[in-house]
Amino acid sequence: IEVSQQLAAKADARLQQFGGRAVQACALEGAKHFAPGSLDVIVMHSFLEHEQQPLALLETLRPCLRDGGAVILKVPNFNCLNRHIRGRKWCGFRYPDHVLYFTPRTLSVLAEQAGFKVVRQKWIDKSPLSDNMYAVLRPFAMCVTKTTKRHAA
């Protein structure tokens, strides 16, 4: 999903070589172009901090994931030591394009509200020494299914 018409056309031409496609739209509208169960992985690399409706976007994307699918996120780490030390001069503050800031806790709360569980966010993924943090999300149903299968065996 790409908001820029020019960049979407360029990405679409490239992705078609691999059987994929790019959708030119804002994220929330673009997410509606994908059929249920049609995506294996959704990558939001340095994106979610720009989205004004992250809950609605994640809720819209959740049914698009196939069984075993995941969302991979990278966002600025509002809880990092550098932000505490540098204050308003922190490199993660990018007005006006960054509209949201996340700590590991607030990212987890957002994920849960949207029907996801954070299945990977180790210490290194959310280190207070890093200006960025990473997480892997899976829909609750997928998490429950895998747990249930393990206990049934």
PDB file of N, CA and C in Angstrom, residues 27-97:
ATOM      1  N   ALA A  27      -3.371   4.073   3.881  1.00  0.00           N
ATOM      2  CA  ALA A  27      -3.265   2.730   4.468  1.00  0.00           C
ATOM      3  C   ALA A  27      -4.622   2.099   4.765  1.00  0.00           C
ATOM      4  N   LEU A  28      -5.505   2.841   5.414  1.00  0.00           N
ATOM      5  CA  LEU A  28      -6.789   2.271   5.814  1.00  0.00           C
ATOM      6  C   LEU A  28      -7.637   1.903   4.594  1.00  0.00           C
ATOM      7  N   GLU A  29      -7.688   2.760   3.603  1.00  0.00           N
ATOM      8  CA  GLU A  29      -8.448   2.443   2.389  1.00  0.00           C
ATOM      9  C   GLU A  29      -7.776   1.329   1.604  1.00  0.00           C
ATOM     10  N   GLY A  30      -6.463   1.349   1.556  1.00  0.00           N
ATOM     11  CA  GLY A  30      -5.719   0.314   0.835  1.00  0.00           C
ATOM     12  C   GLY A  30      -5.896  -1.062   1.450  1.00  0.00           C
ATOM     13  N   ALA A  31      -6.003  -1.114   2.763  1.00  0.00           N
ATOM     14  CA  ALA A  31      -6.174  -2.399   3.466  1.00  0.00           C
ATOM     15  C   ALA A  31      -7.465  -3.087   3.050  1.00  0.00           C
ATOM     16  N   LYS A  32      -8.443  -2.310   2.650  1.00  0.00           N
ATOM     17  CA  LYS A  32      -9.739  -2.877   2.250  1.00  0.00           C
ATOM     18  C   LYS A  32      -9.682  -3.573   0.892  1.00  0.00           C
ATOM     19  N   HIS A  33      -8.571  -3.457   0.183  1.00  0.00           N
ATOM     20  CA  HIS A  33      -8.409  -4.083  -1.131  1.00  0.00           C
ATOM     21  C   HIS A  33      -7.973  -5.543  -1.038  1.00  0.00           C
ATOM     22  N   PHE A  34      -7.647  -6.008   0.148  1.00  0.00           N
ATOM     23  CA  PHE A  34      -7.139  -7.372   0.310  1.00  0.00           C
ATOM     24  C   PHE A  34      -8.225  -8.296   0.844  1.00  0.00           C
ATOM     25  N   ALA A  35      -8.338  -9.435   0.204  1.00  0.00           N
ATOM     26  CA  ALA A  35      -9.354 -10.419   0.584  1.00  0.00           C
ATOM     27  C   ALA A  35      -8.979 -11.098   1.904  1.00  0.00           C
ATOM     28  N   PRO A  36      -9.965 -11.598   2.627  1.00  0.00           N
ATOM     29  CA  PRO A  36      -9.670 -12.355   3.853  1.00  0.00           C
ATOM     30  C   PRO A  36      -8.738 -13.531   3.549  1.00  0.00           C
ATOM     31  N   GLY A  37      -7.752 -13.697   4.407  1.00  0.00           N
ATOM     32  CA  GLY A  37      -6.818 -14.812   4.263  1.00  0.00           C
ATOM     33  C   GLY A  37      -5.881 -14.714   3.080  1.00  0.00           C
ATOM     34  N   SER A  38      -5.682 -13.526   2.533  1.00  0.00           N
ATOM     35  CA  SER A  38      -4.867 -13.396   1.324  1.00  0.00           C
ATOM     36  C   SER A  38      -3.414 -13.000   1.578  1.00  0.00           C
ATOM     37  N   LEU A  39      -3.054 -12.665   2.811  1.00  0.00           N
ATOM     38  CA  LEU A  39      -1.697 -12.197   3.100  1.00  0.00           C
ATOM     39  C   LEU A  39      -0.996 -13.117   4.100  1.00  0.00           C
ATOM     40  N   ASP A  40       0.274 -13.377   3.819  1.00  0.00           N
ATOM     41  CA  ASP A  40       1.093 -14.161   4.746  1.00  0.00           C
ATOM     42  C   ASP A  40       1.735 -13.275   5.811  1.00  0.00           C
ATOM     43  N   VAL A  41       2.263 -12.136   5.378  1.00  0.00           N
ATOM     44  CA  VAL A  41       2.990 -11.233   6.267  1.00  0.00           C
ATOM     45  C   VAL A  41       2.631  -9.794   5.907  1.00  0.00           C
ATOM     46  N   ILE A  42       2.461  -8.990   6.925  1.00  0.00           N
ATOM     47  CA  ILE A  42       2.263  -7.553   6.748  1.00  0.00           C
ATOM     48  C   ILE A  42       3.439  -6.880   7.442  1.00  0.00           C
ATOM     49  N   VAL A  43       4.203  -6.100   6.693  1.00  0.00           N
ATOM     50  CA  VAL A  43       5.369  -5.425   7.253  1.00  0.00           C
ATOM     51  C   VAL A  43       5.058  -3.938   7.372  1.00  0.00           C
ATOM     52  N   MET A  44       5.195  -3.429   8.580  1.00  0.00           N
ATOM     53  CA  MET A  44       5.035  -1.998   8.834  1.00  0.00           C
ATOM     54  C   MET A  44       6.351  -1.498   9.401  1.00  0.00           C
ATOM     55  N   HIS A  45       7.260  -1.189   8.499  1.00  0.00           N
ATOM     56  CA  HIS A  45       8.609  -0.748   8.862  1.00  0.00           C
ATOM     57  C   HIS A  45       8.632   0.773   8.860  1.00  0.00           C
ATOM     58  N   SER A  46       8.757   1.358  10.034  1.00  0.00           N
ATOM     59  CA  SER A  46       8.776   2.814  10.177  1.00  0.00           C
ATOM     60  C   SER A  46       7.523   3.441   9.573  1.00  0.00           C
ATOM     61  N   PHE A  47       6.377   2.850   9.867  1.00  0.00           N
ATOM     62  CA  PHE A  47       5.123   3.353   9.317  1.00  0.00           C
ATOM     63  C   PHE A  47       4.085   3.704  10.379  1.00  0.00           C
ATOM     64  N   LEU A  48       3.868   2.830  11.349  1.00  0.00           N
ATOM     65  CA  LEU A  48       2.727   2.982  12.251  1.00  0.00           C
ATOM     66  C   LEU A  48       2.726   4.313  13.000  1.00  0.00           C
ATOM     67  N   GLU A  49       3.892   4.878  13.230  1.00  0.00           N
ATOM     68  CA  GLU A  49       3.971   6.173  13.908  1.00  0.00           C
ATOM     69  C   GLU A  49       3.412   7.314  13.042  1.00  0.00           C
ATOM     70  N   HIS A  50       3.186   7.050  11.763  1.00  0.00           N
ATOM     71  CA  HIS A  50       2.631   8.039  10.833  1.00  0.00           C
ATOM     72  C   HIS A  50       1.110   7.898  10.680  1.00  0.00           C
ATOM     73  N   GLU A  51       0.551   6.800  11.159  1.00  0.00           N
ATOM     74  CA  GLU A  51      -0.855   6.471  10.921  1.00  0.00           C
ATOM     75  C   GLU A  51      -1.757   7.100  11.982  1.00  0.00           C
ATOM     76  N   GLN A  52      -2.761   7.863  11.541  1.00  0.00           N
ATOM     77  CA  GLN A  52      -3.673   8.522  12.467  1.00  0.00           C
ATOM     78  C   GLN A  52      -4.711   7.579  13.054  1.00  0.00           C
ATOM     79  N   GLN A  53      -4.952   6.448  12.404  1.00  0.00           N
ATOM     80  CA  GLN A  53      -5.960   5.496  12.888  1.00  0.00           C
ATOM     81  C   GLN A  53      -5.356   4.093  12.992  1.00  0.00           C
ATOM     82  N   PRO A  54      -4.382   3.903  13.861  1.00  0.00           N
ATOM     83  CA  PRO A  54      -3.706   2.600  13.909  1.00  0.00           C
ATOM     84  C   PRO A  54      -4.619   1.456  14.339  1.00  0.00           C
ATOM     85  N   LEU A  55      -5.547   1.707  15.248  1.00  0.00           N
ATOM     86  CA  LEU A  55      -6.450   0.649  15.694  1.00  0.00           C
ATOM     87  C   LEU A  55      -7.344   0.197  14.544  1.00  0.00           C
ATOM     88  N   ALA A  56      -7.949   1.135  13.852  1.00  0.00           N
ATOM     89  CA  ALA A  56      -8.810   0.791  12.714  1.00  0.00           C
ATOM     90  C   ALA A  56      -8.015   0.071  11.629  1.00  0.00           C
ATOM     91  N   LEU A  57      -6.783   0.500  11.398  1.00  0.00           N
ATOM     92  CA  LEU A  57      -5.952  -0.148  10.374  1.00  0.00           C
ATOM     93  C   LEU A  57      -5.644  -1.593  10.752  1.00  0.00           C
ATOM     94  N   LEU A  58      -5.196  -1.827  11.979  1.00  0.00           N
ATOM     95  CA  LEU A  58      -4.890  -3.191  12.416  1.00  0.00           C
ATOM     96  C   LEU A  58      -6.136  -4.065  12.413  1.00  0.00           C
ATOM     97  N   GLU A  59      -7.265  -3.517  12.826  1.00  0.00           N
ATOM     98  CA  GLU A  59      -8.517  -4.290  12.801  1.00  0.00           C
ATOM     99  C   GLU A  59      -8.915  -4.651  11.371  1.00  0.00           C
ATOM    100  N   THR A  60      -8.675  -3.764  10.432  1.00  0.00           N
ATOM    101  CA  THR A  60      -9.008  -4.018   9.031  1.00  0.00           C
ATOM    102  C   THR A  60      -8.061  -5.050   8.425  1.00  0.00           C
ATOM    103  N   LEU A  61      -6.807  -5.018   8.820  1.00  0.00           N
ATOM    104  CA  LEU A  61      -5.817  -5.945   8.263  1.00  0.00           C
ATOM    105  C   LEU A  61      -5.875  -7.346   8.865  1.00  0.00           C
ATOM    106  N   ARG A  62      -6.333  -7.454  10.109  1.00  0.00           N
ATOM    107  CA  ARG A  62      -6.320  -8.758  10.802  1.00  0.00           C
ATOM    108  C   ARG A  62      -6.966  -9.873   9.990  1.00  0.00           C
ATOM    109  N   PRO A  63      -8.179  -9.704   9.447  1.00  0.00           N
ATOM    110  CA  PRO A  63      -8.773 -10.810   8.694  1.00  0.00           C
ATOM    111  C   PRO A  63      -8.070 -11.105   7.373  1.00  0.00           C
ATOM    112  N   CYS A  64      -7.229 -10.202   6.919  1.00  0.00           N
ATOM    113  CA  CYS A  64      -6.504 -10.419   5.652  1.00  0.00           C
ATOM    114  C   CYS A  64      -5.388 -11.446   5.795  1.00  0.00           C
ATOM    115  N   LEU A  65      -4.971 -11.725   7.028  1.00  0.00           N
ATOM    116  CA  LEU A  65      -3.869 -12.668   7.249  1.00  0.00           C
ATOM    117  C   LEU A  65      -4.329 -14.116   7.087  1.00  0.00           C
ATOM    118  N   ARG A  66      -3.483 -14.912   6.457  1.00  0.00           N
ATOM    119  CA  ARG A  66      -3.714 -16.352   6.383  1.00  0.00           C
ATOM    120  C   ARG A  66      -3.402 -16.959   7.737  1.00  0.00           C
ATOM    121  N   ASP A  67      -3.844 -18.213   7.945  1.00  0.00           N
ATOM    122  CA  ASP A  67      -3.466 -18.928   9.168  1.00  0.00           C
ATOM    123  C   ASP A  67      -1.948 -18.948   9.266  1.00  0.00           C
ATOM    124  N   GLY A  68      -1.437 -18.615  10.414  1.00  0.00           N
ATOM    125  CA  GLY A  68       0.007 -18.566  10.617  1.00  0.00           C
ATOM    126  C   GLY A  68       0.628 -17.247  10.201  1.00  0.00           C
ATOM    127  N   GLY A  69      -0.178 -16.316   9.676  1.00  0.00           N
ATOM    128  CA  GLY A  69       0.324 -15.024   9.229  1.00  0.00           C
ATOM    129  C   GLY A  69       0.711 -14.128  10.389  1.00  0.00           C
ATOM    130  N   ALA A  70       1.470 -13.086  10.082  1.00  0.00           N
ATOM    131  CA  ALA A  70       1.971 -12.198  11.132  1.00  0.00           C
ATOM    132  C   ALA A  70       2.119 -10.772  10.619  1.00  0.00           C
ATOM    133  N   VAL A  71       2.136  -9.858  11.562  1.00  0.00           N
ATOM    134  CA  VAL A  71       2.464  -8.462  11.299  1.00  0.00           C
ATOM    135  C   VAL A  71       3.821  -8.214  11.930  1.00  0.00           C
ATOM    136  N   ILE A  72       4.738  -7.651  11.156  1.00  0.00           N
ATOM    137  CA  ILE A  72       6.067  -7.313  11.659  1.00  0.00           C
ATOM    138  C   ILE A  72       6.147  -5.796  11.718  1.00  0.00           C
ATOM    139  N   LEU A  73       6.469  -5.270  12.902  1.00  0.00           N
ATOM    140  CA  LEU A  73       6.478  -3.831  13.134  1.00  0.00           C
ATOM    141  C   LEU A  73       7.844  -3.318  13.537  1.00  0.00           C
ATOM    142  N   LYS A  74       8.155  -2.111  13.075  1.00  0.00           N
ATOM    143  CA  LYS A  74       9.293  -1.342  13.583  1.00  0.00           C
ATOM    144  C   LYS A  74       8.774   0.067  13.798  1.00  0.00           C
ATOM    145  N   VAL A  75       8.904   0.574  15.003  1.00  0.00           N
ATOM    146  CA  VAL A  75       8.456   1.928  15.350  1.00  0.00           C
ATOM    147  C   VAL A  75       9.509   2.580  16.249  1.00  0.00           C
ATOM    148  N   PRO A  76       9.491   3.915  16.347  1.00  0.00           N
ATOM    149  CA  PRO A  76      10.382   4.560  17.320  1.00  0.00           C
ATOM    150  C   PRO A  76      10.046   4.095  18.735  1.00  0.00           C
ATOM    151  N   ASN A  77      11.070   3.967  19.548  1.00  0.00           N
ATOM    152  CA  ASN A  77      10.921   3.498  20.924  1.00  0.00           C
ATOM    153  C   ASN A  77      10.850   4.700  21.871  1.00  0.00           C
ATOM    154  N   PHE A  78       9.641   5.134  22.190  1.00  0.00           N
ATOM    155  CA  PHE A  78       9.440   6.295  23.050  1.00  0.00           C
ATOM    156  C   PHE A  78      10.006   6.057  24.450  1.00  0.00           C
ATOM    157  N   ASN A  79      10.217   4.810  24.791  1.00  0.00           N
ATOM    158  CA  ASN A  79      10.729   4.456  26.116  1.00  0.00           C
ATOM    159  C   ASN A  79      12.255   4.382  26.155  1.00  0.00           C
ATOM    160  N   CYS A  80      12.932   4.781  25.085  1.00  0.00           N
ATOM    161  CA  CYS A  80      14.390   4.616  25.040  1.00  0.00           C
ATOM    162  C   CYS A  80      15.105   5.656  25.914  1.00  0.00           C
ATOM    163  N   LEU A  81      16.283   5.284  26.327  1.00  0.00           N
ATOM    164  CA  LEU A  81      17.112   6.147  27.167  1.00  0.00           C
ATOM    165  C   LEU A  81      17.464   7.444  26.444  1.00  0.00           C
ATOM    166  N   ASN A  82      17.752   7.351  25.163  1.00  0.00           N
ATOM    167  CA  ASN A  82      18.110   8.528  24.378  1.00  0.00           C
ATOM    168  C   ASN A  82      16.999   9.588  24.409  1.00  0.00           C
ATOM    169  N   ARG A  83      15.737   9.151  24.364  1.00  0.00           N
ATOM    170  CA  ARG A  83      14.632  10.115  24.431  1.00  0.00           C
ATOM    171  C   ARG A  83      14.594  10.797  25.792  1.00  0.00           C
ATOM    172  N   HIS A  84      14.850  10.030  26.845  1.00  0.00           N
ATOM    173  CA  HIS A  84      14.845  10.612  28.186  1.00  0.00           C
ATOM    174  C   HIS A  84      15.990  11.615  28.362  1.00  0.00           C
ATOM    175  N   ILE A  85      17.127  11.310  27.786  1.00  0.00           N
ATOM    176  CA  ILE A  85      18.292  12.191  27.927  1.00  0.00           C
ATOM    177  C   ILE A  85      18.164  13.427  27.038  1.00  0.00           C
ATOM    178  N   ARG A  86      17.799  13.241  25.779  1.00  0.00           N
ATOM    179  CA  ARG A  86      17.773  14.346  24.807  1.00  0.00           C
ATOM    180  C   ARG A  86      16.492  15.168  24.843  1.00  0.00           C
ATOM    181  N   GLY A  87      15.459  14.628  25.479  1.00  0.00           N
ATOM    182  CA  GLY A  87      14.210  15.378  25.591  1.00  0.00           C
ATOM    183  C   GLY A  87      13.657  15.753  24.227  1.00  0.00           C
ATOM    184  N   ARG A  88      13.331  17.021  24.051  1.00  0.00           N
ATOM    185  CA  ARG A  88      12.724  17.491  22.797  1.00  0.00           C
ATOM    186  C   ARG A  88      13.664  17.370  21.597  1.00  0.00           C
ATOM    187  N   LYS A  89      14.941  17.140  21.827  1.00  0.00           N
ATOM    188  CA  LYS A  89      15.905  17.013  20.724  1.00  0.00           C
ATOM    189  C   LYS A  89      16.093  15.557  20.286  1.00  0.00           C
ATOM    190  N   TRP A  90      15.284  14.657  20.820  1.00  0.00           N
ATOM    191  CA  TRP A  90      15.369  13.233  20.446  1.00  0.00           C
ATOM    192  C   TRP A  90      15.110  13.073  18.953  1.00  0.00           C
ATOM    193  N   CYS A  91      15.891  12.224  18.306  1.00  0.00           N
ATOM    194  CA  CYS A  91      15.773  12.005  16.858  1.00  0.00           C
ATOM    195  C   CYS A  91      14.432  11.390  16.463  1.00  0.00           C
ATOM    196  N   GLY A  92      13.729  10.776  17.372  1.00  0.00           N
ATOM    197  CA  GLY A  92      12.441  10.156  17.070  1.00  0.00           C
ATOM    198  C   GLY A  92      11.300  11.149  16.932  1.00  0.00           C
ATOM    199  N   PHE A  93      11.494  12.364  17.442  1.00  0.00           N
ATOM    200  CA  PHE A  93      10.461  13.390  17.279  1.00  0.00           C
ATOM    201  C   PHE A  93      10.597  13.962  15.877  1.00  0.00           C
ATOM    202  N   ARG A  94       9.606  13.698  15.055  1.00  0.00           N
ATOM    203  CA  ARG A  94       9.631  14.189  13.677  1.00  0.00           C
ATOM    204  C   ARG A  94       8.278  14.809  13.367  1.00  0.00           C
ATOM    205  N   TYR A  95       8.136  16.027  13.798  1.00  0.00           N
ATOM    206  CA  TYR A  95       6.886  16.743  13.548  1.00  0.00           C
ATOM    207  C   TYR A  95       6.896  17.260  12.114  1.00  0.00           C
ATOM    208  N   PRO A  96       5.819  17.284  11.395  1.00  0.00           N
ATOM    209  CA  PRO A  96       4.496  16.818  11.806  1.00  0.00           C
ATOM    210  C   PRO A  96       4.185  15.397  11.344  1.00  0.00           C
ATOM    211  N   ASP A  97       5.170  14.699  10.729  1.00  0.00           N
ATOM    212  CA  ASP A  97       4.835  13.384  10.148  1.00  0.00           C
ATOM    213  C   ASP A  97       4.697  12.259  11.160  1.00  0.00           C
TER     214      ASP A  97
END
